[in-house]
Short mmCIF file of C-alpha atoms in Angstrom, two decimals:
data_model
loop_
_atom_site.label_atom_id
_atom_site.label_comp_id
_atom_site.label_asym_id
_atom_site.label_seq_id
_atom_site.Cartn_x
_atom_site.Cartn_y
_atom_site.Cartn_z
CA UNK A 7 36.02 0.51 33.16
CA UNK A 8 32.58 1.80 32.15
CA UNK A 9 32.69 4.57 29.55
CA UNK A 10 31.13 7.85 30.74
CA UNK A 11 28.18 8.93 28.61
CA UNK A 12 27.32 12.46 27.50
CA UNK A 13 23.98 13.24 29.12
CA UNK A 14 21.06 14.72 27.16
CA UNK A 15 17.42 15.32 27.93
CA UNK A 16 16.43 13.62 24.66
CA UNK A 17 17.99 11.75 21.77
CA UNK A 18 16.42 11.50 18.32
CA UNK A 19 17.73 8.68 16.12
CA UNK A 20 16.99 9.51 12.49
CA UNK A 21 16.02 12.81 10.87
CA UNK A 22 12.92 11.89 8.88
CA UNK A 23 9.60 13.68 8.66
CA UNK A 24 8.98 13.12 12.38
CA UNK A 25 12.49 13.60 13.77
CA UNK A 26 13.08 16.89 11.98
CA UNK A 27 10.15 18.91 13.43
CA UNK A 28 10.49 17.12 16.76
CA UNK A 29 14.01 18.51 17.11
CA UNK A 30 12.61 22.02 16.64
CA UNK A 31 9.88 21.47 19.21
CA UNK A 32 12.32 20.09 21.80
CA UNK A 33 14.67 23.01 21.16
CA UNK A 34 11.87 25.49 21.75
CA UNK A 35 11.02 23.67 24.99
CA UNK A 36 14.63 23.98 26.15
CA UNK A 37 15.44 20.27 26.03
CA UNK A 38 19.11 19.48 25.46
CA UNK A 39 18.81 17.16 22.47
CA UNK A 40 21.14 15.03 20.39
CA UNK A 41 19.94 14.39 16.84
CA UNK A 42 21.70 11.46 15.16
CA UNK A 43 21.58 10.79 11.43
CA UNK A 44 23.61 8.05 9.78
CA UNK A 45 23.03 9.04 6.16
CA UNK A 46 21.13 12.12 4.97
CA UNK A 47 18.83 14.46 6.89
CA UNK A 48 15.28 14.61 5.59
CA UNK A 49 14.62 10.87 5.55
CA UNK A 50 13.03 8.90 2.74
CA UNK A 51 10.64 11.68 1.72
CA UNK A 52 13.29 14.25 0.89
CA UNK A 53 16.05 11.97 -0.37
CA UNK A 54 14.49 8.86 -1.90
CA UNK A 55 10.71 9.30 -1.92
CA UNK A 56 8.29 12.16 -2.29
CA UNK A 57 10.60 14.94 -3.43
CA UNK A 58 12.73 13.16 -6.06
CA UNK A 59 10.01 10.88 -7.41
CA UNK A 60 7.38 13.56 -7.84
CA UNK A 61 9.97 15.81 -9.47
CA UNK A 62 10.71 13.08 -12.01
CA UNK A 63 7.00 12.31 -12.45
CA UNK A 64 6.52 15.94 -13.51
CA UNK A 65 9.04 15.34 -16.29
CA UNK A 66 7.11 12.25 -17.31
CA UNK A 67 3.92 14.29 -17.44
CA UNK A 68 5.58 16.85 -19.73
CA UNK A 69 6.77 14.09 -22.07
CA UNK A 70 3.24 12.66 -22.14
CA UNK A 71 1.72 16.04 -23.01
CA UNK A 72 4.30 16.64 -25.73
CA UNK A 73 3.62 13.23 -27.22
CA UNK A 74 -0.15 13.82 -27.19
CA UNK A 75 -0.10 17.47 -28.30
CA UNK A 76 -0.89 16.68 -31.95
CA UNK A 77 -4.18 15.10 -30.82
CA UNK A 78 -5.24 18.54 -29.59
CA UNK A 79 -4.14 20.50 -32.65
CA UNK A 80 -0.86 21.65 -31.08
CA UNK A 81 2.02 20.63 -33.34
CA UNK A 82 5.34 20.81 -31.50
CA UNK A 83 7.42 18.78 -33.92
CA UNK A 84 9.81 16.13 -32.68
CA UNK A 85 11.16 16.04 -29.13
CA UNK A 86 13.66 14.06 -27.12
CA UNK A 87 13.94 13.14 -23.45
CA UNK A 88 17.28 13.72 -21.71
CA UNK A 89 17.32 11.52 -18.62
CA UNK A 90 20.52 13.22 -17.50
CA UNK A 91 18.72 16.58 -17.41
CA UNK A 92 15.72 15.04 -15.65
CA UNK A 93 18.07 13.68 -12.99
CA UNK A 94 19.94 16.97 -12.63
CA UNK A 95 16.71 18.86 -12.04
CA UNK A 96 15.60 16.24 -9.54
CA UNK A 97 18.89 16.32 -7.66
CA UNK A 98 19.00 20.10 -7.48
CA UNK A 99 15.59 20.17 -5.79
CA UNK A 100 16.58 17.38 -3.39
CA UNK A 101 19.87 19.08 -2.50
CA UNK A 102 18.13 22.38 -1.80
CA UNK A 103 15.56 20.75 0.48
CA UNK A 104 18.15 18.67 2.34
CA UNK A 105 20.48 21.65 2.72
CA UNK A 106 17.68 23.72 4.22
CA UNK A 107 16.98 21.04 6.84
CA UNK A 108 20.67 20.71 7.71
CA UNK A 109 21.06 24.46 8.19
CA UNK A 110 17.92 24.72 10.30
CA UNK A 111 18.91 21.86 12.59
CA UNK A 112 22.47 23.16 12.91
CA UNK A 113 21.18 26.56 14.06
CA UNK A 114 18.79 25.26 16.74
CA UNK A 115 19.51 26.12 20.36
CA UNK A 116 20.11 23.14 22.68
CA UNK A 117 20.42 20.75 19.71
CA UNK A 118 23.55 18.85 18.62
CA UNK A 119 23.32 17.39 15.09
CA UNK A 120 25.57 14.33 14.89
CA UNK A 121 26.22 12.34 11.72
CA UNK A 122 26.95 8.74 12.68
CA UNK A 123 25.71 5.20 13.25
CA UNK A 124 23.77 4.76 16.51
CA UNK A 125 23.32 1.54 18.46
CA UNK A 126 22.03 0.91 21.97
CA UNK A 127 24.57 -0.28 24.51
CA UNK A 128 22.17 -0.16 27.43
CA UNK A 129 18.62 0.72 28.42
CA UNK A 130 18.87 4.46 27.69
CA UNK A 131 22.43 4.56 26.37
CA UNK A 132 23.87 4.69 22.86
CA UNK A 133 27.17 4.42 21.08
CA UNK A 134 27.45 6.63 18.01
CA UNK A 135 30.17 5.81 15.50
CA UNK A 136 31.13 8.94 13.59
CA UNK A 137 33.69 9.53 10.85
CA UNK A 138 35.11 12.72 12.34
CA UNK A 139 35.01 12.10 16.09
CA UNK A 140 35.23 8.33 16.42
CA UNK A 141 32.84 6.77 18.93
CA UNK A 142 30.69 8.95 21.16
CA UNK A 143 28.72 7.64 24.12
CA UNK A 144 25.34 9.28 24.75
CA UNK A 145 22.44 8.74 27.14
CA UNK A 146 19.08 10.40 27.72
CA UNK A 147 15.92 9.94 29.72
CA UNK A 148 13.79 10.11 26.56
CA UNK A 149 14.69 8.56 23.21
CA UNK A 150 12.85 8.75 19.89
CA UNK A 151 13.53 6.23 17.10
CA UNK A 152 12.80 7.58 13.59
CA UNK A 153 15.05 5.39 11.46
CA UNK A 154 12.52 4.60 8.72
CA UNK A 155 12.53 1.70 6.28
CA UNK A 156 14.21 0.66 3.03
CA UNK A 157 13.30 -1.41 -0.06
CA UNK A 158 13.31 -5.15 0.56
CA UNK A 159 14.14 -8.10 -1.68
CA UNK A 160 11.74 -11.02 -2.13
CA UNK A 161 13.08 -14.55 -1.81
CA UNK A 162 13.30 -15.46 -5.49
CA UNK A 163 15.97 -17.96 -6.55
CA UNK A 164 18.77 -16.22 -8.44
CA UNK A 165 17.65 -12.69 -7.57
CA UNK A 166 20.61 -12.02 -5.27
CA UNK A 167 23.03 -12.47 -8.17
CA UNK A 168 20.87 -10.70 -10.77
CA UNK A 169 21.36 -6.98 -11.52
CA UNK A 170 18.31 -5.19 -10.18
CA UNK A 171 17.10 -1.76 -9.14
CA UNK A 172 14.97 -0.57 -6.25
CA UNK A 173 12.91 2.57 -5.74
CA UNK A 174 16.07 4.54 -4.90
CA UNK A 175 18.59 3.28 -7.45
CA UNK A 176 16.17 3.41 -10.39
CA UNK A 177 16.25 7.20 -10.13
CA UNK A 178 19.99 7.11 -10.86
CA UNK A 179 20.05 5.05 -14.07
CA UNK A 180 22.17 6.60 -16.80
CA UNK A 181 19.82 5.91 -19.69
CA UNK A 182 16.15 5.29 -20.28
CA UNK A 183 15.62 1.52 -19.98
CA UNK A 184 14.76 -0.19 -23.25
CA UNK A 185 12.50 -2.71 -21.49
CA UNK A 186 11.83 -2.28 -17.77
CA UNK A 187 10.53 -5.33 -15.91
CA UNK A 188 8.81 -4.51 -12.61
CA UNK A 189 8.21 -7.02 -9.84
CA UNK A 190 5.23 -5.81 -7.86
CA UNK A 191 1.97 -4.05 -8.66
CA UNK A 192 1.74 -1.82 -5.61
CA UNK A 193 1.98 1.95 -5.41
CA UNK A 194 5.71 2.23 -6.03
CA UNK A 195 5.76 -0.21 -8.94
CA UNK A 196 2.87 1.51 -10.70
CA UNK A 197 4.26 5.01 -10.25
CA UNK A 198 7.60 4.07 -11.81
CA UNK A 199 5.89 2.01 -14.50
CA UNK A 200 3.97 5.01 -15.75
CA UNK A 201 6.96 7.34 -15.39
CA UNK A 202 9.35 5.27 -17.47
CA UNK A 203 6.70 4.36 -20.02
CA UNK A 204 6.13 8.08 -20.56
CA UNK A 205 9.87 8.72 -20.79
CA UNK A 206 10.06 6.12 -23.56
CA UNK A 207 10.61 2.67 -22.02
CA UNK A 208 8.77 -0.51 -22.82
CA UNK A 209 7.37 -1.61 -19.44
CA UNK A 210 6.08 -4.93 -18.09
CA UNK A 211 4.51 -5.27 -14.63
CA UNK A 212 4.50 -8.72 -12.99
CA UNK A 213 1.93 -9.08 -10.21
CA UNK A 214 1.47 -12.27 -8.17
CA UNK A 215 -2.19 -11.66 -7.35
CA UNK A 216 -5.13 -11.17 -9.68
CA UNK A 217 -5.30 -7.43 -9.05
CA UNK A 218 -2.97 -4.45 -9.05
CA UNK A 219 -2.89 -2.43 -5.80
CA UNK A 220 -4.57 -5.37 -4.04
CA UNK A 221 -5.52 -3.37 -0.93
CA UNK A 222 -7.76 -1.08 -2.96
CA UNK A 223 -11.34 -1.65 -4.09
CA UNK A 224 -11.75 -3.79 -7.19
CA UNK A 225 -13.25 -1.00 -9.29
CA UNK A 226 -10.35 1.36 -8.49
CA UNK A 227 -7.79 -1.29 -9.41
CA UNK A 228 -9.62 -2.18 -12.61
CA UNK A 229 -9.83 1.46 -13.71
CA UNK A 230 -6.13 2.03 -13.05
CA UNK A 231 -5.18 -1.18 -14.86
CA UNK A 232 -7.12 -0.01 -17.89
CA UNK A 233 -5.36 3.37 -17.83
CA UNK A 234 -1.91 1.77 -17.62
CA UNK A 235 -2.68 -0.62 -20.46
CA UNK A 236 -3.97 2.28 -22.54
CA UNK A 237 -0.57 3.90 -21.98
CA UNK A 238 0.99 0.78 -23.49
CA UNK A 239 2.15 -0.92 -20.29
CA UNK A 240 2.07 -4.72 -20.30
CA UNK A 241 0.27 -5.71 -17.07
CA UNK A 242 0.49 -9.41 -16.19
CA UNK A 243 -1.67 -10.53 -13.28
CA UNK A 244 -1.59 -13.89 -11.49
CA UNK A 245 2.03 -14.19 -12.55
CA UNK A 246 4.69 -15.69 -10.26
CA UNK A 247 8.40 -15.07 -10.79
CA UNK A 248 10.13 -18.37 -10.03
CA UNK A 249 13.72 -17.53 -11.02
CA UNK A 250 15.89 -14.57 -11.97
CA UNK A 251 19.20 -14.46 -13.83
CA UNK A 252 21.51 -12.10 -15.64
CA UNK A 253 21.33 -12.41 -19.39
CA UNK A 254 24.58 -13.42 -21.16
CA UNK A 255 23.93 -10.62 -23.66
CA UNK A 256 23.11 -8.00 -21.03
CA UNK A 257 19.98 -7.29 -19.06
CA UNK A 258 17.98 -9.85 -17.11
CA UNK A 259 15.93 -12.96 -17.75
CA UNK A 260 13.03 -13.95 -15.51
CA UNK A 261 11.35 -17.32 -15.45
CA UNK A 262 7.68 -16.67 -14.82
CA UNK A 263 4.67 -18.92 -14.26
CA UNK A 264 1.07 -18.06 -15.09
CA UNK A 265 -2.05 -19.93 -16.27
CA UNK A 266 -0.23 -20.96 -19.47
CA UNK A 267 2.71 -22.50 -17.59
CA UNK A 268 6.34 -21.46 -17.28
CA UNK A 269 8.20 -19.28 -19.76
CA UNK A 270 11.09 -16.83 -19.87
CA UNK A 271 10.83 -13.07 -20.10
CA UNK A 272 13.81 -10.87 -20.97
CA UNK A 273 14.31 -7.21 -20.15
CA UNK A 274 17.05 -4.60 -20.12
CA UNK A 275 16.41 -3.57 -16.49
CA UNK A 276 14.65 -5.03 -13.45
CA UNK A 277 12.90 -2.98 -10.76
CA UNK A 278 12.06 -4.83 -7.54
CA UNK A 279 9.11 -3.10 -5.86
CA UNK A 280 7.67 -5.71 -3.54
CA UNK A 281 7.82 -4.10 -0.10
CA UNK A 282 9.98 -2.44 2.53
CA UNK A 283 12.04 -3.50 5.55
CA UNK A 284 12.39 -1.47 8.78
CA UNK A 285 15.80 -0.07 9.68
CA UNK A 286 16.07 -1.72 13.09
CA UNK A 287 18.67 -4.48 12.76
CA UNK A 288 21.67 -2.22 13.44
CA UNK A 289 20.18 -0.53 16.52
CA UNK A 290 20.94 -3.42 18.91
CA UNK A 291 17.42 -3.24 20.29
CA UNK A 292 17.89 -6.34 22.50
CA UNK A 293 20.09 -4.16 24.72
CA UNK A 294 16.97 -2.19 25.64
CA UNK A 295 14.33 -4.92 25.62
CA UNK A 296 12.29 -3.10 22.97
CA UNK A 297 9.77 -5.43 21.34
CA UNK A 298 9.47 -5.81 17.56
CA UNK A 299 7.07 -7.80 15.42
CA UNK A 300 8.08 -10.71 13.21
CA UNK A 301 9.14 -8.35 10.40
CA UNK A 302 11.32 -6.17 12.62
CA UNK A 303 8.92 -3.24 13.04
CA UNK A 304 8.94 -1.71 16.52
CA UNK A 305 5.74 -2.27 18.49
CA UNK A 306 4.15 0.88 19.90
CA UNK A 307 0.95 1.83 21.69
CA UNK A 308 -1.54 4.51 20.64
CA UNK A 309 0.79 7.20 21.98
CA UNK A 310 3.76 5.77 20.05
CA UNK A 311 5.46 4.52 23.21
CA UNK A 312 7.38 1.26 23.06
CA UNK A 313 7.22 -1.29 25.85
CA UNK A 314 10.24 0.45 27.40
CA UNK A 315 9.30 3.58 29.33
CA UNK A 316 10.69 6.75 27.80
CA UNK A 317 11.45 5.28 24.36
CA UNK A 318 9.20 6.07 21.41
CA UNK A 319 9.10 5.03 17.74
CA UNK A 320 7.84 7.33 14.99
CA UNK A 321 7.37 7.03 11.24
CA UNK A 322 7.88 4.00 9.03
CA UNK A 323 10.02 2.09 11.57
CA UNK A 324 6.89 1.25 13.58
CA UNK A 325 4.97 -0.19 10.62
CA UNK A 326 1.54 0.85 9.36
CA UNK A 327 0.91 3.23 6.45
CA UNK A 328 4.25 4.51 5.15
CA UNK A 329 3.20 8.06 4.35
CA UNK A 330 4.95 11.35 5.02
CA UNK A 331 1.89 12.84 6.70
CA UNK A 332 1.68 9.84 9.03
CA UNK A 333 5.25 10.50 10.17
CA UNK A 334 4.49 14.17 10.67
CA UNK A 335 1.36 13.35 12.66
CA UNK A 336 3.44 10.97 14.79
CA UNK A 337 5.55 14.00 15.68
CA UNK A 338 2.44 16.00 16.59
CA UNK A 339 1.15 13.20 18.84
CA UNK A 340 4.45 12.99 20.71
CA UNK A 341 4.79 16.77 20.90
CA UNK A 342 1.27 17.30 22.24
CA UNK A 343 1.52 14.52 24.82
CA UNK A 344 5.01 15.32 26.10
CA UNK A 345 5.22 19.09 25.72
CA UNK A 346 1.63 20.38 25.72
CA UNK A 347 -0.17 18.12 28.20
CA UNK A 348 -2.35 16.85 25.39
CA UNK A 349 -4.07 13.52 24.98
CA UNK A 350 -3.77 12.87 21.24
CA UNK A 351 -3.38 9.29 20.04
CA UNK A 352 -3.16 7.42 16.76
CA UNK A 353 -6.87 6.61 17.15
CA UNK A 354 -7.74 10.28 16.65
CA UNK A 355 -6.49 10.65 13.09
CA UNK A 356 -7.84 9.98 9.63
CA UNK A 357 -5.39 8.88 6.94
CA UNK A 358 -5.86 10.47 3.50
CA UNK A 359 -3.60 9.18 0.76
CA UNK A 360 -3.14 9.12 -2.99
CA UNK A 361 -1.53 6.99 -5.65
CA UNK A 362 0.79 9.22 -7.66
CA UNK A 363 -0.11 7.95 -11.07
CA UNK A 364 -1.78 10.21 -13.62
CA UNK A 365 -4.67 10.42 -12.99
#
């Protein structure tokens, strides 16, 4: 017997920086909408990205200024860094932001906020596994996928069994790492490298290519490399990590290879910052026929439509620049085209961005 589905005008899967304002716009348009979130409303930006990281970076900046104050004739005496207090401040700001989003979504007319795991069980149909209500069956004529992405692990022998951190878990460490090893010289790796160096860690960056932030111009990368080295960060370019292992005495040991050959490098903590993976594998996309690329990102056209009529993908899950303002602009494109008879596309936008190091 086929299970009857609750019928909605629209379903939003994931409450990131596109799904959140989109729910408001659909509510104002009178669309009966189900908003499904499996973890925390607000997406990466609020919970794991912009808000918590930049809050912690501000603490790093204060430590840097305190450490340099004598150079400017301002003598503050000794100081200490309490990582527990840094984390508490960070979490309070995150909780306030997330709570505000939850309250706003819960109060919207025509919108049902559902916490659960969504998966397609047909072309425009979903099963949602919730803790409180069991399984719910939903369907809608229009569906928006805003499930984001998560840190990925490179295929390095031994890494799976080696204690490591990613861009989320490193913000929850209990103590300042004595020696932080970082795999990857992209934006995330460099931001955390400078943060923990300023908080008091010894930091080593291991970059496979001959340049940090390899997508940037050479002169930008060279200037930033010089700044990081001036801060005391050990930057190793053209360095391949060939094996990872837990140290018998605690910490980790990496076997690395560079122009001088292979050697071992020990550290107290390991941050893996080598890329991200889209959150698509649990959605059962084959049930809909939605096309993905070889990495699992959902393919969309310039109006963010998938190959299946009435289903759209917004934010990081579709690939491309993983920026908050890109996700928000995705929302605006969908809103204008579906609700305002507009003709905006991804070809119409410029993409400003910044690397959140100092400077």
